[in-house]
CSV table of C-alpha atoms and ligand atoms in Angstrom, one decimal:
chain,number,residue,atom,x,y,z
A,1,MET,CA,0.0,0.1,-0.2
A,2,ARG,CA,1.4,3.6,-0.9
A,3,ARG,CA,1.6,6.2,1.9
A,4,LEU,CA,1.2,10.0,1.5
A,5,ALA,CA,1.6,12.7,4.3
A,6,VAL,CA,-0.3,15.9,4.3
A,7,VAL,CA,1.1,19.0,6.0
A,8,THR,CA,-0.7,22.4,6.3
A,9,SER,CA,1.8,25.4,6.2
A,10,GLY,CA,1.9,29.3,6.8
A,11,GLY,CA,-0.9,31.0,7.3
A,12,ASP,CA,-4.2,29.0,7.8
A,13,ALA,CA,-7.1,29.7,5.8
A,14,PRO,CA,-10.7,28.5,5.8
A,15,GLY,CA,-11.0,25.5,4.0
A,16,MET,CA,-7.4,23.7,4.9
A,17,ASN,CA,-9.7,21.0,6.8
A,18,ALA,CA,-12.0,20.4,3.8
A,19,ALA,CA,-8.7,19.8,1.6
A,20,VAL,CA,-7.0,17.2,4.4
A,21,ARG,CA,-10.7,15.4,4.4
A,22,ALA,CA,-10.6,15.1,0.9
A,23,ILE,CA,-6.9,14.0,1.0
A,24,THR,CA,-7.7,11.4,3.4
A,25,ARG,CA,-11.0,10.0,1.7
A,26,VAL,CA,-9.8,10.2,-1.8
A,27,GLY,CA,-6.4,8.4,-0.8
A,28,ALA,CA,-8.4,5.7,0.9
A,29,GLU,CA,-10.7,5.1,-2.4
A,30,ALA,CA,-7.4,4.8,-4.2
A,31,ASP,CA,-5.7,2.6,-1.4
A,32,ILE,CA,-3.5,5.0,0.0
A,33,GLU,CA,-2.9,5.7,3.4
A,34,VAL,CA,-2.7,9.3,4.7
A,35,TYR,CA,-0.8,10.7,7.4
A,36,GLY,CA,-1.1,14.3,8.8
A,37,VAL,CA,1.9,16.2,9.9
A,38,ARG,CA,1.3,18.5,12.9
A,39,ASP,CA,2.3,22.0,13.1
A,40,GLY,CA,3.5,22.8,9.6
A,41,TYR,CA,6.9,22.5,8.6
A,42,LYS,CA,8.3,22.2,12.1
A,43,GLY,CA,6.2,18.8,12.5
A,44,LEU,CA,8.0,17.8,9.2
A,45,ILE,CA,11.6,18.5,10.7
A,46,GLU,CA,10.4,16.6,13.9
A,47,GLY,CA,8.6,13.4,12.4
A,48,ASP,CA,5.3,14.7,14.2
A,49,MET,CA,2.6,12.7,12.3
A,50,ILE,CA,-0.6,11.0,13.1
A,51,HIS,CA,-2.6,8.5,10.7
A,52,LEU,CA,-5.7,10.1,9.3
A,53,THR,CA,-8.4,7.8,8.6
A,54,GLU,CA,-11.8,8.0,6.9
A,55,ARG,CA,-13.8,8.4,9.9
A,56,GLY,CA,-11.1,10.3,11.8
A,57,VAL,CA,-11.7,13.0,9.3
A,58,SER,CA,-15.6,13.3,10.3
A,59,GLY,CA,-16.9,16.8,11.0
A,60,ILE,CA,-13.9,18.7,9.9
A,61,LEU,CA,-15.4,20.1,6.5
A,62,GLN,CA,-17.0,22.9,8.1
A,63,LEU,CA,-14.2,24.1,10.5
A,64,GLY,CA,-12.3,26.7,10.2
A,65,GLY,CA,-8.3,26.8,10.7
A,66,THR,CA,-6.6,23.6,10.5
A,67,ILE,CA,-6.9,20.5,12.6
A,68,LEU,CA,-3.2,19.6,12.3
A,69,GLY,CA,-1.8,23.1,13.4
A,70,THR,CA,0.7,25.4,11.3
A,71,VAL,CA,3.7,27.2,12.2
A,72,ARG,CA,5.9,29.7,10.5
A,73,SER,CA,9.5,27.8,10.5
A,74,GLU,CA,12.8,29.8,9.8
A,75,GLU,CA,14.8,26.6,10.4
A,76,PHE,CA,12.9,24.8,7.7
A,77,LYS,CA,14.6,27.4,5.0
A,78,THR,CA,17.8,25.5,5.9
A,79,ALA,CA,18.9,22.5,3.6
A,80,GLU,CA,19.9,20.7,6.8
A,81,ALA,CA,16.4,20.9,8.3
A,82,GLN,CA,15.0,20.1,4.6
A,83,HIS,CA,17.2,16.7,4.8
A,84,ARG,CA,15.8,15.9,7.8
A,85,ALA,CA,12.4,16.4,7.1
A,86,ILE,CA,13.0,13.8,4.2
A,87,GLU,CA,14.5,11.4,6.7
A,88,ASN,CA,11.5,11.4,8.7
A,89,LEU,CA,9.1,11.0,5.9
A,90,LYS,CA,11.1,7.6,4.5
A,91,LYS,CA,11.8,6.4,8.1
A,92,ASN,CA,7.6,6.2,8.4
A,93,PHE,CA,7.6,4.5,4.9
A,94,ILE,CA,6.0,7.5,3.1
A,95,ASP,CA,6.4,8.3,-0.5
A,96,GLY,CA,4.7,11.2,-1.2
A,97,LEU,CA,3.8,14.7,0.4
A,98,VAL,CA,1.2,17.1,0.3
A,99,VAL,CA,1.7,20.8,1.0
A,100,ILE,CA,-1.2,22.7,1.5
A,101,GLY,CA,0.0,26.2,1.8
A,102,GLY,CA,0.8,29.7,0.2
A,103,ASP,CA,3.5,31.2,-1.7
A,104,GLY,CA,6.2,30.4,1.2
A,105,SER,CA,4.8,26.9,1.5
A,106,GLN,CA,5.4,26.3,-1.7
A,107,LYS,CA,8.8,27.5,-1.8
A,108,GLY,CA,9.2,25.1,1.0
A,109,ALA,CA,7.6,22.3,-1.2
A,110,PHE,CA,9.7,22.7,-4.4
A,111,ALA,CA,13.3,22.6,-2.1
A,112,LEU,CA,11.9,19.2,-0.7
A,113,PHE,CA,11.4,18.3,-4.5
A,114,LYS,CA,14.6,19.3,-5.8
A,115,HIS,CA,16.2,17.0,-2.8
A,116,GLY,CA,14.5,14.2,-4.9
A,117,PHE,CA,11.0,13.6,-2.7
A,118,PRO,CA,7.8,13.6,-4.4
A,119,VAL,CA,5.6,16.6,-3.2
A,120,VAL,CA,2.4,17.8,-4.7
A,121,GLY,CA,1.2,21.6,-3.9
A,122,VAL,CA,-2.2,22.6,-2.7
A,123,ALA,CA,-2.9,26.5,-3.5
A,124,SER,CA,-4.2,27.8,-0.1
A,125,THR,CA,-3.4,31.2,1.2
A,126,ILE,CA,-6.3,34.2,2.0
A,127,ASP,CA,-4.0,36.7,0.4
A,128,ASN,CA,-4.7,34.7,-3.3
A,129,ASP,CA,-0.7,35.7,-4.2
A,130,LEU,CA,0.2,32.4,-5.5
A,131,TYR,CA,1.0,32.0,-9.0
A,132,GLY,CA,-0.9,28.9,-10.7
A,133,SER,CA,-4.1,29.5,-9.1
A,134,ASP,CA,-6.6,32.1,-10.3
A,135,ILE,CA,-8.1,31.6,-6.8
A,136,THR,CA,-6.8,30.1,-3.5
A,137,ILE,CA,-8.5,28.4,-0.5
A,138,GLY,CA,-9.5,30.7,1.9
A,139,VAL,CA,-10.0,33.9,-0.3
A,140,ASP,CA,-13.6,33.6,-0.7
A,141,THR,CA,-14.3,33.3,3.0
A,142,ALA,CA,-11.7,36.0,3.8
A,143,LEU,CA,-13.3,38.5,1.6
A,144,ASN,CA,-16.9,37.8,2.7
A,145,THR,CA,-15.7,38.5,6.0
A,146,ILE,CA,-14.1,41.7,5.1
A,147,VAL,CA,-17.2,43.0,3.0
A,148,GLU,CA,-19.5,42.3,6.0
A,149,SER,CA,-17.3,44.3,8.3
A,150,ILE,CA,-17.2,47.0,5.8
A,151,ASP,CA,-20.9,47.1,5.4
A,152,LYS,CA,-21.0,47.4,9.2
A,153,ILE,CA,-18.6,50.2,9.5
A,154,ARG,CA,-20.5,51.9,6.8
A,155,THR,CA,-23.8,52.4,8.8
A,156,THR,CA,-22.1,53.9,11.7
A,157,ALA,CA,-19.8,55.7,9.3
A,158,GLU,CA,-22.9,57.4,7.3
A,159,SER,CA,-24.5,58.1,10.8
A,160,HIS,CA,-21.9,60.3,12.1
A,161,GLU,CA,-20.5,61.5,8.9
A,162,ARG,CA,-17.0,60.2,9.3
A,163,ALA,CA,-14.2,59.0,7.5
A,164,PHE,CA,-12.8,55.6,7.9
A,165,LEU,CA,-10.0,53.6,7.1
A,166,ILE,CA,-10.0,49.6,7.0
A,167,GLU,CA,-6.8,47.8,6.7
A,168,VAL,CA,-7.2,44.5,5.3
A,169,MET,CA,-4.7,41.5,5.1
A,170,GLY,CA,-2.8,40.6,1.9
A,171,ARG,CA,1.0,41.3,2.7
A,172,LYS,CA,2.4,42.7,-0.4
A,173,TYR,CA,-0.7,41.8,-2.9
A,174,GLY,CA,-3.5,44.1,-3.1
A,175,TYR,CA,-6.1,41.6,-4.1
A,176,LEU,CA,-8.1,41.5,-0.8
A,177,ALA,CA,-8.2,45.3,-0.6
A,178,LEU,CA,-9.1,45.8,-4.3
A,179,MET,CA,-11.6,43.2,-4.2
A,180,ALA,CA,-13.2,44.4,-1.0
A,181,GLY,CA,-12.9,48.2,-2.3
A,182,LEU,CA,-14.9,46.8,-5.3
A,183,ALA,CA,-17.5,45.0,-3.3
A,184,GLY,CA,-17.9,47.2,-0.5
A,185,GLY,CA,-18.0,50.5,-2.2
A,186,ALA,CA,-14.8,52.1,-1.0
A,187,GLU,CA,-13.8,55.7,-2.2
A,188,LEU,CA,-10.2,54.6,-2.6
A,189,VAL,CA,-8.0,51.6,-2.2
A,190,VAL,CA,-4.4,51.6,-1.3
A,191,THR,CA,-2.1,48.5,-2.0
A,192,PRO,CA,1.7,47.9,-2.4
A,193,GLU,CA,0.9,47.6,-6.4
A,194,PHE,CA,-1.2,51.0,-6.2
A,195,GLU,CA,0.5,53.2,-3.3
A,196,VAL,CA,-1.4,56.5,-2.7
A,197,ASP,CA,0.4,58.9,-0.4
A,198,PRO,CA,-1.3,60.1,3.0
A,199,ALA,CA,-1.8,63.7,1.7
A,200,THR,CA,-3.5,62.5,-1.6
A,201,VAL,CA,-5.8,59.9,0.4
A,202,ALA,CA,-6.9,63.0,2.8
A,203,ASP,CA,-7.7,64.9,-0.6
A,204,GLU,CA,-9.5,61.9,-2.0
A,205,LEU,CA,-11.8,61.3,1.1
A,206,LEU,CA,-12.7,65.2,1.3
A,207,SER,CA,-13.6,65.2,-2.3
A,208,ALA,CA,-16.1,62.4,-1.3
A,209,TYR,CA,-17.9,64.6,1.1
A,210,GLU,CA,-17.7,67.5,-1.4
A,211,ARG,CA,-19.3,65.4,-3.9
A,212,GLY,CA,-22.2,65.1,-1.4
A,213,LYS,CA,-21.4,61.6,0.5
A,214,ARG,CA,-22.2,61.7,4.4
A,215,TYR,CA,-19.1,59.4,4.6
A,216,ALA,CA,-16.1,58.1,2.9
A,217,MET,CA,-13.9,55.0,3.1
A,218,VAL,CA,-10.2,53.9,2.1
A,219,VAL,CA,-9.2,50.1,2.0
A,220,VAL,CA,-5.5,49.6,2.5
A,221,THR,CA,-3.5,46.6,2.6
A,222,ASP,CA,-1.5,45.9,5.8
A,223,GLY,CA,1.7,45.2,3.8
A,224,ALA,CA,1.3,48.8,1.8
A,225,LYS,CA,4.0,51.7,2.6
A,226,ASN,CA,0.9,53.8,3.1
A,227,ASN,CA,-0.7,51.6,5.5
A,228,ALA,CA,-3.2,52.2,8.3
A,229,GLU,CA,-0.1,53.3,10.8
A,230,THR,CA,1.6,55.4,8.4
A,231,ILE,CA,-2.0,57.1,6.9
A,232,ALA,CA,-3.2,57.6,10.6
A,233,LYS,CA,0.1,59.3,11.6
A,234,TYR,CA,-0.5,61.6,9.0
A,235,PHE,CA,-3.9,62.9,9.9
A,236,LYS,CA,-2.9,63.1,13.7
A,237,GLU,CA,-0.1,65.3,12.7
A,238,HIS,CA,-1.6,67.3,10.2
A,239,GLY,CA,-5.2,67.3,11.5
A,240,GLU,CA,-5.6,71.2,11.4
A,241,LYS,CA,-4.7,71.3,7.6
A,242,VAL,CA,-6.8,68.3,6.9
A,243,GLY,CA,-9.9,69.4,8.6
A,244,TYR,CA,-11.7,66.2,9.4
A,245,GLU,CA,-10.7,63.2,11.6
A,246,LEU,CA,-9.9,59.4,10.1
A,247,ARG,CA,-11.1,56.6,12.1
A,248,VAL,CA,-9.1,53.4,11.9
A,249,THR,CA,-10.1,49.7,11.9
A,250,ILE,CA,-7.5,47.1,11.5
A,251,LEU,CA,-9.6,44.1,10.6
A,252,GLY,CA,-6.7,41.8,11.9
A,253,HIS,CA,-7.0,38.1,12.3
A,254,VAL,CA,-10.8,37.7,12.0
A,255,GLN,CA,-10.2,37.6,8.4
A,256,ARG,CA,-8.5,34.4,8.6
A,257,GLY,CA,-11.0,32.7,11.1
A,258,GLY,CA,-14.4,31.1,10.8
A,259,ALA,CA,-15.9,28.3,9.2
A,260,PRO,CA,-15.2,28.1,5.3
A,261,SER,CA,-17.8,29.4,2.6
A,262,ALA,CA,-19.2,26.9,0.5
A,263,PHE,CA,-17.2,27.9,-2.5
A,264,ASP,CA,-14.0,27.1,-0.4
A,265,ARG,CA,-15.2,23.9,0.9
A,266,ILE,CA,-15.8,23.0,-2.8
A,267,LEU,CA,-12.6,24.3,-4.1
A,268,ALA,CA,-10.5,22.7,-1.3
A,269,SER,CA,-12.4,19.1,-1.9
A,270,ARG,CA,-11.3,19.5,-5.6
A,271,LEU,CA,-7.7,20.4,-5.0
A,272,GLY,CA,-7.3,17.8,-2.3
A,273,ALA,CA,-8.8,15.1,-4.5
A,274,ALA,CA,-6.7,16.3,-7.8
A,275,ALA,CA,-3.4,16.2,-5.7
A,276,VAL,CA,-4.0,12.8,-4.7
A,277,GLN,CA,-4.9,11.9,-8.5
A,278,LEU,CA,-1.6,13.4,-9.6
A,279,PHE,CA,0.3,11.3,-6.9
A,280,LYS,CA,-1.9,8.3,-8.0
A,281,ASP,CA,-0.8,9.1,-11.7
A,282,GLY,CA,3.0,9.2,-10.7
A,283,GLY,CA,3.4,12.8,-10.8
A,284,SER,CA,4.8,15.4,-8.6
A,285,GLY,CA,6.8,18.7,-8.4
A,286,MET,CA,3.4,20.3,-9.3
A,287,LEU,CA,1.3,23.0,-7.7
A,288,THR,CA,-2.7,22.0,-7.5
A,289,GLY,CA,-4.5,25.0,-8.4
A,290,TRP,CA,-7.6,26.6,-10.3
A,291,ILE,CA,-7.5,28.1,-13.5
A,292,ASN,CA,-10.3,29.3,-15.9
A,293,GLY,CA,-12.6,27.2,-13.7
A,294,LYS,CA,-11.0,24.0,-13.6
A,295,VAL,CA,-8.3,22.4,-11.8
A,296,ALA,CA,-4.8,23.0,-13.2
A,297,TYR,CA,-1.4,21.5,-12.3
A,298,THR,CA,1.7,23.9,-12.7
A,299,PRO,CA,5.3,23.0,-12.1
A,300,LEU,CA,6.3,24.3,-8.4
A,301,GLU,CA,9.6,25.9,-10.3
A,302,GLU,CA,7.3,28.0,-12.2
A,303,VAL,CA,5.2,28.7,-9.1
A,304,VAL,CA,7.7,30.0,-7.1
A,305,THR,CA,9.9,32.2,-9.8
A,306,ASN,CA,6.7,34.0,-11.4
A,307,LYS,CA,4.6,36.9,-9.7
A,308,LYS,CA,1.1,36.8,-9.8
A,309,ALA,CA,-0.7,40.0,-11.5
A,310,LEU,CA,-3.4,42.0,-10.3
A,311,ASP,CA,-5.8,43.2,-13.3
A,312,ILE,CA,-4.7,47.1,-12.9
A,313,ASN,CA,-8.1,47.9,-14.9
A,314,LEU,CA,-10.0,47.2,-11.6
A,315,TRP,CA,-8.6,50.1,-10.1
A,316,ARG,CA,-10.2,52.5,-12.5
A,317,LEU,CA,-13.4,50.5,-12.2
A,318,ALA,CA,-13.1,50.9,-8.2
A,319,GLU,CA,-12.5,54.7,-9.1
A,320,ILE,CA,-15.3,55.3,-11.6
A,321,LEU,CA,-17.7,53.1,-9.3
A,322,SER,CA,-17.0,55.1,-6.2
A,323,ARG,CA,-18.2,58.3,-7.7
U,1,LIG,P1,2.7,31.3,3.2
U,1,LIG,O1,3.0,29.8,2.8
U,1,LIG,O2,1.2,31.4,3.6
U,1,LIG,O3,2.9,32.4,2.1
U,1,LIG,P2,5.1,31.7,4.9
U,1,LIG,O4,5.6,32.9,3.7
U,1,LIG,O5,5.0,31.9,6.3
U,1,LIG,O6,3.3,31.4,4.5
U,1,LIG,O7,5.6,30.3,4.6
U,1,LIG,C1,5.4,29.2,5.5
U,1,LIG,C2,6.6,28.3,5.3
U,1,LIG,O8,7.3,27.9,4.4
U,1,LIG,C3,7.9,29.0,6.0
U,1,LIG,O9,7.6,29.1,7.7
U,1,LIG,C4,8.8,28.3,6.1
U,1,LIG,O10,9.1,27.1,6.7
U,1,LIG,C5,8.6,27.9,4.4
U,1,LIG,N1,9.6,28.5,3.7
U,1,LIG,C6,9.2,30.0,3.4
U,1,LIG,N2,10.0,30.4,2.0
U,1,LIG,C7,10.7,29.4,2.0
U,1,LIG,C8,12.0,29.2,1.3
U,1,LIG,N3,12.6,30.3,0.3
U,1,LIG,N4,12.6,28.2,1.4
U,1,LIG,C9,12.5,27.3,1.9
U,1,LIG,N5,11.3,27.0,2.8
U,1,LIG,C10,10.4,28.4,2.7
U,2,LIG,O1,-0.3,35.5,4.5
U,2,LIG,C1,-1.5,35.4,5.3
U,2,LIG,C2,-1.3,36.7,6.4
U,2,LIG,O2,-2.7,36.5,7.0
U,2,LIG,C3,-1.3,37.8,5.5
U,2,LIG,O3,-2.2,38.6,4.9
U,2,LIG,C4,-0.7,38.8,6.9
U,2,LIG,O4,-0.2,39.9,6.4
U,2,LIG,C5,0.2,37.6,7.5
U,2,LIG,O5,-0.4,36.5,6.9
U,2,LIG,C6,-0.2,37.8,9.0
U,2,LIG,O6,0.8,37.0,9.7
U,2,LIG,P1,0.6,36.5,10.9
U,2,LIG,O7,-0.4,35.6,11.2
U,2,LIG,O8,1.9,35.4,11.3
U,2,LIG,O9,0.8,37.7,11.9
């Protein structure tokens, strides 16, 4: 019987458990035994694994986070730790590894593959910054959480005629901010790809009032140079010149939490199943992602060397729709 291990790595994402469940059950169907690695790459270095069974993964489809745990492991970036991880996998007679995670995790997956171990990636991160998948596991749930929060902020902003800044996650990729701006009806979006200096933010929000709006909202990415901290500092230091106050909400980790949406459950189930299928067919060194409405495999080498582009036209659309 063949043996597969699965690890969830990097930032957790709603839907990771649905992928673990799919890998376990599709594995069982194909006579492949599945082991779950605890706590990301740290567990791989330490050889911390549990046997996953069809019954054992009952009731996790609808759970957020990851039942396996995840950590960010600096140690795993060293070749020595990677070799130790491979030794642990071999000691447990495991002949393939599925890595569920974002771009950092897939870099780790590619490193193991380059050392000669069969690895298959599954695209999962709320940031949606992974090359090789139009949409990644967790994005839909996170975006819905953000939009729900923006809708709530809007009611108080309107009542008080206030300006609000909402900082969302995404690191160096502005997808969540841009889509939240479109879906939440923000006046302005600031991301690492589209920086707006604080003085211009102040002018843009003021112009919304001048156009007759009772409130104004700007959505910013946490990893932008002009993030909540920078913009709030400017408003504080130039309060008199700006002429109005800015209220700041940093949504933080609430965006990564909660039950996965139906879309994320289905995406995760399909990607998990496709990862097992690839392994069953003797393939490895690929990311399992979603491109043009279908499962698609992209070589990990391509995934880790390419940057995913954001559609620049959507900023223009967001600008027009905010008028
Ligand atoms: P995500 O996968 O969500 O992008 P991180 O960027 O934190 O999250 O990456 C998760 C883990 O992947 C890191 O903690 C580290 O162990 C591993 N990793 C990241 N970059 C590399 C790299 N260049 N080489 C090997 N492993 C890496
Ligand atoms: O990569 C996922 C992510 O949630 C980013 O959007 C965010 O910038 C970062 O992780 C936060 O990291 P941590 O949970 O380690 O504070």
